[in-house]
Tab-separated table of C-alpha atoms and ligand atoms in Angstrom:
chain	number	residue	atom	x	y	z
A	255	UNK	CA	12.920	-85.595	66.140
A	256	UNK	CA	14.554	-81.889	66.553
A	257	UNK	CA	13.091	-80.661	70.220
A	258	UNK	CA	13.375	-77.266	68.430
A	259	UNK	CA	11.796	-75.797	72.484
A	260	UNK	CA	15.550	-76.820	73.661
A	261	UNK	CA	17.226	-75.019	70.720
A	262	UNK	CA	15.529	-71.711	71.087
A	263	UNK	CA	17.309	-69.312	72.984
A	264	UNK	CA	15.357	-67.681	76.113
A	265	UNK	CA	14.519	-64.260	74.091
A	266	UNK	CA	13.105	-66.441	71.536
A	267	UNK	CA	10.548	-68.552	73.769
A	268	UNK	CA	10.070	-65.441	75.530
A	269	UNK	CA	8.895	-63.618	72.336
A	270	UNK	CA	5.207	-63.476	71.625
A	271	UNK	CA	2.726	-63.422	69.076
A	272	UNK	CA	1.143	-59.727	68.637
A	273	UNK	CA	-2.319	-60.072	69.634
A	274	UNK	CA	-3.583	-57.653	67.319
A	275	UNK	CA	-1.692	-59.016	64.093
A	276	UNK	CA	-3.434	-61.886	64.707
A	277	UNK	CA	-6.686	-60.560	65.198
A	278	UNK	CA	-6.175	-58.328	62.720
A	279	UNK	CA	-6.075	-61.827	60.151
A	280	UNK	CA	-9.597	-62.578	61.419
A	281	UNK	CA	-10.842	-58.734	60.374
A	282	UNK	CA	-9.600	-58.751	56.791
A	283	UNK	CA	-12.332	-60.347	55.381
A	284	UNK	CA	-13.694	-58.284	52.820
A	285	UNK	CA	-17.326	-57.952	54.332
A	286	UNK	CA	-15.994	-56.771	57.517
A	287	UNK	CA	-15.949	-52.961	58.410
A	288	UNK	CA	-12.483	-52.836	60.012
A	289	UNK	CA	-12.101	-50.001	63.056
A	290	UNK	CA	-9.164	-52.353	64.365
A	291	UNK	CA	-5.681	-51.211	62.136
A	292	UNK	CA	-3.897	-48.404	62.108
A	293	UNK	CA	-3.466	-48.010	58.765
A	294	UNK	CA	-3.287	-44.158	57.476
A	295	UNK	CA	-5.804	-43.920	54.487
A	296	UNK	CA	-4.542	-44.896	51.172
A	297	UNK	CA	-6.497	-42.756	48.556
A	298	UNK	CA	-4.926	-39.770	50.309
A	299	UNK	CA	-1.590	-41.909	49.614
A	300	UNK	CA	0.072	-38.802	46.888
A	301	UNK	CA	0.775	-41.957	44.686
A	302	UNK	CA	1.269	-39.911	41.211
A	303	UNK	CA	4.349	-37.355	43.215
A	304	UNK	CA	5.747	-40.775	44.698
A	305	UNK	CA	5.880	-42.192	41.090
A	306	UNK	CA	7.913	-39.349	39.948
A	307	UNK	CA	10.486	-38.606	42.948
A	308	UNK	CA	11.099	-42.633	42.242
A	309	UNK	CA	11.244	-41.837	38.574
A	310	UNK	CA	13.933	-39.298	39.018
A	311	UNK	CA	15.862	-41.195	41.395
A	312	UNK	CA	16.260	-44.016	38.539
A	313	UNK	CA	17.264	-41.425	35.894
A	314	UNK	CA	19.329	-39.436	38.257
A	315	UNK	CA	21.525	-42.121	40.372
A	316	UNK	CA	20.622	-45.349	39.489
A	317	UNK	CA	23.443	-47.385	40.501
A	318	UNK	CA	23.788	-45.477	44.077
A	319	UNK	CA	20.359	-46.166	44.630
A	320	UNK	CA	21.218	-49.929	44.198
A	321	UNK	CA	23.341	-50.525	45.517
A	322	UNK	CA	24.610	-51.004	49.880
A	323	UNK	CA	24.446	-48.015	51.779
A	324	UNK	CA	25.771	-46.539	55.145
A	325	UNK	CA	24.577	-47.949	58.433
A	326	UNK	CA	23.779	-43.890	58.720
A	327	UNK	CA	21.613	-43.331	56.019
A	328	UNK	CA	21.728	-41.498	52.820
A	329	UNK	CA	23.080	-37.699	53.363
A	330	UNK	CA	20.582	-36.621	51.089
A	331	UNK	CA	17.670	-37.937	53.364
A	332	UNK	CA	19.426	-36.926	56.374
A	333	UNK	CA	20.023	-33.149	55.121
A	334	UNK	CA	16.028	-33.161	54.133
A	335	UNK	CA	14.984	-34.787	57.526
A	336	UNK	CA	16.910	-32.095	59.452
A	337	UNK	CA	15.109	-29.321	57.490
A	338	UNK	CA	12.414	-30.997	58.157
A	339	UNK	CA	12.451	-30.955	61.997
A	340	UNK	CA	13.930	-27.415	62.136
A	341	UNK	CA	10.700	-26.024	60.006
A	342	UNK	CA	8.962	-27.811	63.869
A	343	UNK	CA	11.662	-25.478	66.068
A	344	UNK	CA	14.070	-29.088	66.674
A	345	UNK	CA	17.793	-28.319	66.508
A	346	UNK	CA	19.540	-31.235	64.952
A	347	UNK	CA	23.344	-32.108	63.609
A	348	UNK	CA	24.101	-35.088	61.519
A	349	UNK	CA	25.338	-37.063	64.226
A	350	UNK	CA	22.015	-36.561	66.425
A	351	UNK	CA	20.040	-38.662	63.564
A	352	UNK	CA	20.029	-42.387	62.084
A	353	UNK	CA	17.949	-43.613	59.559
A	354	UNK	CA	16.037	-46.243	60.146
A	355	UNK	CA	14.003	-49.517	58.513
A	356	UNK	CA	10.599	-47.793	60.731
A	357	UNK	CA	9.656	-47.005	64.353
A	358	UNK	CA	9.342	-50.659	64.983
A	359	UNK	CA	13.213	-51.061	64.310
A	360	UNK	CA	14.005	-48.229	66.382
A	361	UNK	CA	11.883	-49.865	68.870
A	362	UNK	CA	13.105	-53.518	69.002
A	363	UNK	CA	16.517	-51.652	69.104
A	364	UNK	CA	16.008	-49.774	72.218
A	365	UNK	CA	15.768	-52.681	74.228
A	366	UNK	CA	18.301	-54.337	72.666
A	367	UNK	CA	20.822	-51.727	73.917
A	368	UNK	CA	18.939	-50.734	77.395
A	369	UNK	CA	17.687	-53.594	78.894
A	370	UNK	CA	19.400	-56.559	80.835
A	371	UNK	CA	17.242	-59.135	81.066
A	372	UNK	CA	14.422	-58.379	84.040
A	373	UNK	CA	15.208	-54.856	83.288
A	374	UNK	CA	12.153	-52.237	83.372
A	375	UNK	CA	10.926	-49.576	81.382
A	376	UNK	CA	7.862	-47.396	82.430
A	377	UNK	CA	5.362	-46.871	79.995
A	378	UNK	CA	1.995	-46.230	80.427
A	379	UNK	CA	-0.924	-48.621	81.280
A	380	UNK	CA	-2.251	-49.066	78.233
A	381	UNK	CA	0.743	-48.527	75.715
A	382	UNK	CA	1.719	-49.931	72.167
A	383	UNK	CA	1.438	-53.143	71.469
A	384	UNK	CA	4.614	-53.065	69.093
A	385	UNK	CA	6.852	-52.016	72.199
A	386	UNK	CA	5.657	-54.631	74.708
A	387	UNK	CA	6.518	-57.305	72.294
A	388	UNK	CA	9.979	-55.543	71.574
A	389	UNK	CA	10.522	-55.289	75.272
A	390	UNK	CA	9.686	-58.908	76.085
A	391	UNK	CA	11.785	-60.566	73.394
A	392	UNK	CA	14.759	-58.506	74.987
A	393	UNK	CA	13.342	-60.574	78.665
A	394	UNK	CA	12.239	-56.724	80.018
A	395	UNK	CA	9.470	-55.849	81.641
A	396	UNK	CA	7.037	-53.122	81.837
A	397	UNK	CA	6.043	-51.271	84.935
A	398	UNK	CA	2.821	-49.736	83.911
A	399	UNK	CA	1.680	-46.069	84.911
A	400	UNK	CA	-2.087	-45.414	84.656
A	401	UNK	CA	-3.024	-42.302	82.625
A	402	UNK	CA	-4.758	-39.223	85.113
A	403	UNK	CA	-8.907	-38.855	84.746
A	404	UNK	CA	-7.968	-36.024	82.724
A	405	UNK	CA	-6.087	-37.744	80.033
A	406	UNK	CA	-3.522	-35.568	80.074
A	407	UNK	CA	-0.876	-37.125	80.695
A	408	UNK	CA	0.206	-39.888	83.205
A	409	UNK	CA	-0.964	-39.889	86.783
A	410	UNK	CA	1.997	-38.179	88.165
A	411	UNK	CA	1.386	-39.235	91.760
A	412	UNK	CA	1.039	-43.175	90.447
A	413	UNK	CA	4.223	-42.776	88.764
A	414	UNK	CA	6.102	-41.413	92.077
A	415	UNK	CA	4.710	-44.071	93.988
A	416	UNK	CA	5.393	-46.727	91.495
A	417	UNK	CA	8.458	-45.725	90.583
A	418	UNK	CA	9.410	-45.955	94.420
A	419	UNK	CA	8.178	-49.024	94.834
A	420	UNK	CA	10.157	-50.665	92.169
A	421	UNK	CA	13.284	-49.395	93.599
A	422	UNK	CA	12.512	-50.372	96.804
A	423	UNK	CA	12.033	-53.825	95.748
A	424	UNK	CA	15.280	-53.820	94.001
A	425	UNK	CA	14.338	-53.393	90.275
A	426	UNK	CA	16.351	-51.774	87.768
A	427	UNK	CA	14.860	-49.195	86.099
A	428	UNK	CA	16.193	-47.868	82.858
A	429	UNK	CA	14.029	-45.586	80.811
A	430	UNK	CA	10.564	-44.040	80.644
A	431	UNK	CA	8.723	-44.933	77.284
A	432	UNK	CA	6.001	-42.264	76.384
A	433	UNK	CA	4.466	-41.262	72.858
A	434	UNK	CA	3.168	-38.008	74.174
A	435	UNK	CA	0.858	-37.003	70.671
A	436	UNK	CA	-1.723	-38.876	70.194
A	437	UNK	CA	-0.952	-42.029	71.805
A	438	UNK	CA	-1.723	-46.021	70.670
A	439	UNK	CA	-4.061	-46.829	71.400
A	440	UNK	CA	-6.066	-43.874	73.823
A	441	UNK	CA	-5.403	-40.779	71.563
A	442	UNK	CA	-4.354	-39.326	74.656
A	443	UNK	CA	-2.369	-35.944	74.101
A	444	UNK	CA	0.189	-35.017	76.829
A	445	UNK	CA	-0.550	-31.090	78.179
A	446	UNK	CA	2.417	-29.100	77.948
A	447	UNK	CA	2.449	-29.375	82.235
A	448	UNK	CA	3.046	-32.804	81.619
A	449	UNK	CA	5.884	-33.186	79.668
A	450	UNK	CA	7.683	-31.102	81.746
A	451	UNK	CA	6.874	-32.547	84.764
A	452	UNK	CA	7.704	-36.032	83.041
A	453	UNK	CA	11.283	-34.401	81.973
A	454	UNK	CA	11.810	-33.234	85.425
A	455	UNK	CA	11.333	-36.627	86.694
A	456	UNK	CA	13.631	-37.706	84.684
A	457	UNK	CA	16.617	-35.448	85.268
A	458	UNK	CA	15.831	-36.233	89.179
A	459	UNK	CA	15.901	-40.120	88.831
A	460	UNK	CA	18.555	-40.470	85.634
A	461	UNK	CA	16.537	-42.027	83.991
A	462	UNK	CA	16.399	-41.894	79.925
A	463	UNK	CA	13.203	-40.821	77.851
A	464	UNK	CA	12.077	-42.683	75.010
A	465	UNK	CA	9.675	-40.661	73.235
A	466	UNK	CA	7.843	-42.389	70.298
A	467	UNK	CA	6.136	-39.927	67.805
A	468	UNK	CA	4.810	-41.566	64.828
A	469	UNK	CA	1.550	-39.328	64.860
A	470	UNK	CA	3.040	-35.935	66.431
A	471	UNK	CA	2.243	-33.846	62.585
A	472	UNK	CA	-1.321	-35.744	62.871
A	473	UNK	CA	-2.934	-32.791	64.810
A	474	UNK	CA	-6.541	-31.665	63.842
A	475	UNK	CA	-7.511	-29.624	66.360
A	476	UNK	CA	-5.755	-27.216	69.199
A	477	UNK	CA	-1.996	-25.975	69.150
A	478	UNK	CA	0.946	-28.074	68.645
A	479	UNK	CA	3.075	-28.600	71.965
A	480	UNK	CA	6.780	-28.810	71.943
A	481	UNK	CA	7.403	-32.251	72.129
A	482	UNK	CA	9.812	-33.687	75.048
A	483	UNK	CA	12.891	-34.005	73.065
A	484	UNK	CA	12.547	-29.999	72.256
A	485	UNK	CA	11.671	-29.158	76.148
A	486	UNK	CA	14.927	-30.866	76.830
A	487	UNK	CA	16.616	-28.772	74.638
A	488	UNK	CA	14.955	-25.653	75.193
A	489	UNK	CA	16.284	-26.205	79.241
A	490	UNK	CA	19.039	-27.803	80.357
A	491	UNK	CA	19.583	-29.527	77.013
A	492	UNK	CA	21.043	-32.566	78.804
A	493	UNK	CA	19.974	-34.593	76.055
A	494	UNK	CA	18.276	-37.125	77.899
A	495	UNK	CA	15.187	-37.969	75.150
A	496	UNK	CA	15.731	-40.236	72.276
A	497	UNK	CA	12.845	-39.172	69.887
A	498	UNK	CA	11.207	-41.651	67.299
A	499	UNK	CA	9.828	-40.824	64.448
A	500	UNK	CA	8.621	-42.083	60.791
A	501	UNK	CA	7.084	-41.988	57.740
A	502	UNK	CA	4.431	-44.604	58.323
A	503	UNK	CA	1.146	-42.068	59.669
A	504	UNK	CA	2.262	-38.608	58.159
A	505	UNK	CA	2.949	-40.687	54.157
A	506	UNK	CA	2.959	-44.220	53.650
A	507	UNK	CA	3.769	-46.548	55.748
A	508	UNK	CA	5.392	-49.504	52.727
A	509	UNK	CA	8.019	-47.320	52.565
A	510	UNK	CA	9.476	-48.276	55.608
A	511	UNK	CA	11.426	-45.816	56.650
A	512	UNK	CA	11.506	-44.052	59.713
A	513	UNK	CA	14.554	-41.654	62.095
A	514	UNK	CA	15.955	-41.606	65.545
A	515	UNK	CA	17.005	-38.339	67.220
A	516	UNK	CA	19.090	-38.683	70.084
A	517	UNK	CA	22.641	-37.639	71.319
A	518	UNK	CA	25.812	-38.758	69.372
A	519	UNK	CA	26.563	-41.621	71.699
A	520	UNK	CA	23.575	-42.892	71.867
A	521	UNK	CA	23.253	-42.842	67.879
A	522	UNK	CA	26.654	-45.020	67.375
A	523	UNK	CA	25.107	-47.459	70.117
A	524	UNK	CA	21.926	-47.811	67.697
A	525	UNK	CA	24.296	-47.984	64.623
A	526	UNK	CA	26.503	-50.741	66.002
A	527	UNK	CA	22.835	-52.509	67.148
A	528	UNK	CA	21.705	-51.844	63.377
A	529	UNK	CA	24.550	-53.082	61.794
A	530	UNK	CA	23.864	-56.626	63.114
A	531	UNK	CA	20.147	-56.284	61.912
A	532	UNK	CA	20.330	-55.383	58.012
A	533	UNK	CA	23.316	-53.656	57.458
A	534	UNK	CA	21.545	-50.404	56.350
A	535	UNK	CA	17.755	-49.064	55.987
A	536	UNK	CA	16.555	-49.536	52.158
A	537	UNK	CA	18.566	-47.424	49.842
A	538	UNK	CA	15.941	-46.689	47.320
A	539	UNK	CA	13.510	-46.011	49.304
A	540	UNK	CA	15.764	-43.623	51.306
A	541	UNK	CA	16.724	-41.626	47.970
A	542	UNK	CA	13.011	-41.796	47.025
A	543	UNK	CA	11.642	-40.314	50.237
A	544	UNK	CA	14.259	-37.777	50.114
A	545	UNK	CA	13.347	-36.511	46.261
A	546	UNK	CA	10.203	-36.294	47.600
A	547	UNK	CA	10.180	-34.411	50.448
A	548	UNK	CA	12.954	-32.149	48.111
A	549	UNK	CA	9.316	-30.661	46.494
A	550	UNK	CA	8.397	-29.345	50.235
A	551	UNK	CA	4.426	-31.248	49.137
A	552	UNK	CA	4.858	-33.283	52.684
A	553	UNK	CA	3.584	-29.932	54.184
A	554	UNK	CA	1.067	-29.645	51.957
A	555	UNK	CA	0.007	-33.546	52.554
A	556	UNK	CA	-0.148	-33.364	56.288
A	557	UNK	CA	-2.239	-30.566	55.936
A	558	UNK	CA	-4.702	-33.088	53.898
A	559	UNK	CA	-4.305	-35.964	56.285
A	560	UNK	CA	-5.304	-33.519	58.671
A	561	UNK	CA	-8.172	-32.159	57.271
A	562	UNK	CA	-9.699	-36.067	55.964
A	563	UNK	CA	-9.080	-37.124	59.714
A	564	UNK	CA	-10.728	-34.330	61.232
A	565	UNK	CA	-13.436	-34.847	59.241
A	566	UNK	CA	-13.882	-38.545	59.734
A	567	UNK	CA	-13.163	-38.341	63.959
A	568	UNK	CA	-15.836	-35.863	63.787
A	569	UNK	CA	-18.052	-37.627	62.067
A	570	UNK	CA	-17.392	-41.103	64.129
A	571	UNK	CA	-17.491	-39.316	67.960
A	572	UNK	CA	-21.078	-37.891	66.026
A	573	UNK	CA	-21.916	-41.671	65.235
A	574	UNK	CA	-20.763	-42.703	68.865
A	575	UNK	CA	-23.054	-39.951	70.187
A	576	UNK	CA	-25.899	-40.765	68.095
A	577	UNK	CA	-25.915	-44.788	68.139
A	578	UNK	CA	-24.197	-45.847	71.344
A	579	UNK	CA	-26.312	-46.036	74.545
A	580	UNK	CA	-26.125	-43.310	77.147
A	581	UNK	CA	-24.751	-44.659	80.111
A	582	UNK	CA	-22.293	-43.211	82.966
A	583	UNK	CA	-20.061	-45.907	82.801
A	584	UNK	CA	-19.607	-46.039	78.818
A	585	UNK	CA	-17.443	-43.419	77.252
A	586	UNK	CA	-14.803	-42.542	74.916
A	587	UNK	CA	-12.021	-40.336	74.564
A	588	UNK	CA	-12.097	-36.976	72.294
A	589	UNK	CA	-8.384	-37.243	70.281
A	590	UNK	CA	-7.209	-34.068	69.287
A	591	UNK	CA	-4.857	-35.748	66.911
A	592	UNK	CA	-3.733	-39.169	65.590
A	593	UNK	CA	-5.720	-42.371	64.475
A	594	UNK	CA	-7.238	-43.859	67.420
A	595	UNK	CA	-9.940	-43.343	69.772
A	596	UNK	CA	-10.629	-45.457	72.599
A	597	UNK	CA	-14.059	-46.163	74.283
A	598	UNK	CA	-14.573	-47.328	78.010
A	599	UNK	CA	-17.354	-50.076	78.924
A	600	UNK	CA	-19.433	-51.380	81.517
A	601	UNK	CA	-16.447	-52.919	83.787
A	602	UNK	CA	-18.573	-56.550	83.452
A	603	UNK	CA	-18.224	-56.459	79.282
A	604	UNK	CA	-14.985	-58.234	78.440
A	605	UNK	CA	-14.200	-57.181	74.766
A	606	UNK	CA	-12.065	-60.296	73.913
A	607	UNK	CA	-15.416	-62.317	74.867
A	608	UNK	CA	-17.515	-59.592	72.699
A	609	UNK	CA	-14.947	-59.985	69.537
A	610	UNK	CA	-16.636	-62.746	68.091
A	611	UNK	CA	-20.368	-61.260	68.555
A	612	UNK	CA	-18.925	-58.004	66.698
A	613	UNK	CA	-17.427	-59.975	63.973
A	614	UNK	CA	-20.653	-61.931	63.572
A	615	UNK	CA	-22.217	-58.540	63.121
A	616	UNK	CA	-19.263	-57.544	60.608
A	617	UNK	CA	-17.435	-55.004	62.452
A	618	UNK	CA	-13.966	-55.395	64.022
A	619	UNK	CA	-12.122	-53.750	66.577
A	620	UNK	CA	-9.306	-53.939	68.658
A	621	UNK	CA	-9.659	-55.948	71.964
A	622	UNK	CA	-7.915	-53.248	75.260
A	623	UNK	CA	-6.183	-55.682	77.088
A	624	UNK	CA	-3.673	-56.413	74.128
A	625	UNK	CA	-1.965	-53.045	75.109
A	626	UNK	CA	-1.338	-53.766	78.775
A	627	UNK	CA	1.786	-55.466	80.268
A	628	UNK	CA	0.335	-56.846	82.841
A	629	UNK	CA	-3.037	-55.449	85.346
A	630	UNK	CA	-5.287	-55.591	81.508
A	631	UNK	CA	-8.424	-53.630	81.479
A	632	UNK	CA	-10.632	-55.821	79.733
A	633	UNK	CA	-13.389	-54.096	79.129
A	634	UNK	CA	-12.213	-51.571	76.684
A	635	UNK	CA	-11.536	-51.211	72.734
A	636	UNK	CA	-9.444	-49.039	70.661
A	637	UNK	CA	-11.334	-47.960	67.425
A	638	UNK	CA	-9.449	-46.400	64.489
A	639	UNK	CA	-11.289	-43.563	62.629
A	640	UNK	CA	-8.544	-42.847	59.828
A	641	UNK	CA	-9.210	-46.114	57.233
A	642	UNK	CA	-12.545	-46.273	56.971
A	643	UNK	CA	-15.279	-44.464	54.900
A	644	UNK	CA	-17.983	-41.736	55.941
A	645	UNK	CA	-20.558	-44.883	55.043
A	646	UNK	CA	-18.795	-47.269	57.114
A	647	UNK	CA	-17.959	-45.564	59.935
A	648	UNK	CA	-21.768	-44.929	60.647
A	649	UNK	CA	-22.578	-48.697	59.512
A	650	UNK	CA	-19.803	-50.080	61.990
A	651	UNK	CA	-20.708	-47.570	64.601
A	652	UNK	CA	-23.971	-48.817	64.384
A	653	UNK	CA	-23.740	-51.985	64.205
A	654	UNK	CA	-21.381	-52.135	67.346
A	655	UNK	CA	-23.733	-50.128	68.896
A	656	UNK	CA	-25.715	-53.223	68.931
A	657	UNK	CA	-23.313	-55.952	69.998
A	658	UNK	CA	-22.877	-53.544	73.052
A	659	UNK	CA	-26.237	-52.925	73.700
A	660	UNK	CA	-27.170	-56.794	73.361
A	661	UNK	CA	-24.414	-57.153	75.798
A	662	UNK	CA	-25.365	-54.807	78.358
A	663	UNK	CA	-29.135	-55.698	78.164
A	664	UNK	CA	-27.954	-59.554	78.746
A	665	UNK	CA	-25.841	-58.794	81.872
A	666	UNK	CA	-29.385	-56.719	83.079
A	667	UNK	CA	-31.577	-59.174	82.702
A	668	UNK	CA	-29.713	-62.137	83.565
A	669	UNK	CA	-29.293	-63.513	87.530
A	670	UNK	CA	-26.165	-61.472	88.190
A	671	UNK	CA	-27.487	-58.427	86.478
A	672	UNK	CA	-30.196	-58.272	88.790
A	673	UNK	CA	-27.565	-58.653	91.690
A	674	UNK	CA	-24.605	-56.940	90.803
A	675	UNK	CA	-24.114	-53.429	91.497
A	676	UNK	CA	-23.539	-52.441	88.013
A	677	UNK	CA	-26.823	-53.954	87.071
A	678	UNK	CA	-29.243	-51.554	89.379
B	762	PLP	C1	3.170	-45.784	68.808
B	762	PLP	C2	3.733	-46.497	67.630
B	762	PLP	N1	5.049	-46.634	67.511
B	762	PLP	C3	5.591	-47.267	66.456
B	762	PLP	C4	4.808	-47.813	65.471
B	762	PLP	C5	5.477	-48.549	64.329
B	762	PLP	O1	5.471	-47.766	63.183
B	762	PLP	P1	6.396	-48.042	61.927
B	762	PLP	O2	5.458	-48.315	60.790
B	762	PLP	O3	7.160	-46.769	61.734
B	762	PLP	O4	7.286	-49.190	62.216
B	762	PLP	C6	3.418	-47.696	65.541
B	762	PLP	C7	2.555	-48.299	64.515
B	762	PLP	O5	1.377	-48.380	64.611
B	762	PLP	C8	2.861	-47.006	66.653
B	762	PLP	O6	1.551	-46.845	66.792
């Protein structure tokens, strides 16, 4: 028999399976009111302006479309991506941009390229699933930074100190790893006090900033805020930030296709990485993407992803308000932007324990430790407000409402409830 365990290499055994995908198989039942994806909502999808960009792409260039492409990207993407950013005040050339098969390509990448194995990367404490895995299958490591009571940004002090530590005990840090708008899973938006102070740490320590954006256009409410990659440029400019972005939140996510900003030598490391990977990022759907956004109706689409998810955050912090019980130690955060919101419990409720009660009750969400490195908080969940319908967010508010309730009133009237501090 083939001891396959001896065969893989150590990346490979040191990959793991993403929690949430595989929760996520439990919550696609069709009965199930689902707050646990992050998938943007599809009737806003502009399916009949998709259909013709693709049309004209196979009446004007056909056999270009086709066929292999550049490691690069298509110039005709490339040319509308760079409008695209400079309409948002970001100064780009060619060489500061590579197309790319999604974020989640970028972000398998960046390790690839950074990290020795026992490396670290600071990111915050909770952070995106998608990058811990990408960081462990690389053999890196995390050192998590908890986010300040204001959720504005990280705890600067608990970085410093952190940070220090971690040098002191001989590890080798190589980048910071922050997605400043809207963040997986909290919502959190970084102030603009923040950022800078994040950049400044930065150009102190050497250190590189990876700053994931997938939901920066996603903003509902307040003022946009330059995003790190501009502050660098708008200061010393000593192009320190490689930025992330894609398609997946502002259009459709099938497409697949997503763009890394970042200094010339940085982008021929990523190309030489990508050229091992798949050679180059879909063709058609580059040439697609780029007849589309060629009719300037992304703008105009935002704006209606915007207003939909507005509406429907609204409506479920109104739900959470109306149905969840009033308690000082249950709470959630306010998202000015982006998908997600993410709601604090009673520090005894453990919501991997409380996953199965929900799903009983047909409602799903995802479980807060999945986002930690290491140190989980387990009694939180990260609830996504942009799939769902008006109907079912109040049904799967409600019902949750329950499951949490049921919860807390066990843990009161049960032997520790009546001991523990928590329960008085
Ligand atoms: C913070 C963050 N980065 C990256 C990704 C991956 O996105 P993509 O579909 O572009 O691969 C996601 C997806 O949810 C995300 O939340």
């Amino acid at each position: 028999m083939l001891d396959l365990d001896s065969l893989y290499s150590k990346n490979a055994n040191n990959m793991k399976k993403s929690v949430i995908r595989e929760l996520l198989k439990l919550t696609q039942q069709p009965d199930i009111i689902s707050f646990a994806g992050g998938l943007p909502a599809p009737e806003l999808f502009p399916v009949e302006e998709l259909r013709q960009a693709a049309d004209r792409v196979f009446t004007g260039s056909p056999k270009k479309a086709l066929q292999y492409g550049t490691t690069e990207g298509e110039s005709e993407l490339k040319a509308e991506l760079i409008k695209f950013e400079e309409r948002q005040g970001v100064k780009l050339g060619k060489d500061n941009l590579l197309v790319v098969s999604a974020s989640q390509q970028a972000l398998d990448m960046v390790p690839k390229i950074f990290m020795d194995p026992g490396d670290y990367c600071i990111a915050g404490s909770p952070t995106y699933v998608g990058t811990i895995q990408a960081v462990q299958s690389y053999q890196g490591r995390v050192l998590g930074v908890p986010f300040s009571p204001e959720n504005d940004g990280f705890d600067l002090v608990e970085l410093e100190k952190r940070y220090a530590r971690a040098l002191r005990d001989g590890k080798r840090v190589k980048f910071v790893y922050v997605i400043p708008d809207f963040q997986n899973p909290t919502g959190i938006c970084w102030s603009l006090e923040k950022r800078k102070a994040l950049l400044a740490f930065a150009y102190r320590h050497d250190l590189l900033i990876v700053e994931d954006s997938p939901y920066r256009e996603i903003r509902f409410l307040g003022e946009t805020l330059p995003s790190i990659y501009q502050l660098d440029q708008q200061s010393e400019d000593r192009q320190i930030v490689v930025n992330l972005k894609t398609f997946s939140k502002i259009l459709i996510p099938g497409a697949r296709v997503g763009w890394i900003m970042a200094r010339p030598e940085i982008i021929a490391k990523f190309v030489i990485a990508k050229q091992a990977m798949d050679l180059c990022t879909n063709v058609f759907a580059q040439m697609w993407l780029a007849e589309y956004l060629k009719t300037g109706k992304i703008y105009d689409h935002v704006k209606e992803i915007n207003a939909n998810y507005r509406e429907k955050r609204n409506f479920m912090v109104e739900m959470l308000e109306k149905y969840m019980p009033k308690r000082f130690d249950l709470g959630w955060t306010r998202p000015e932007g982006g998908l997600f919101l993410w709601i604090s419990l009673p520090s005894y409720i453990d919501t991997e324990k409380l996953l199965p009660k929900a799903l009983e009750q047909k409602v799903a969400y995802v479980i807060g430790s999945a986002f930690y490195f290491d140190e989980p908080e387990h009694n939180a969940m990260r609830l996504n407000f942009s799939y769902a319908s008006r109907e079912q967010i109040e049904a799967g508010v409600q019902r949750l409402a329950k499951v949490i309730s049921d919860e807390i009133a066990l843990h009161d009237s049960g032997p520790r409830g009546q001991t523990s501090p928590e329960g008085l």
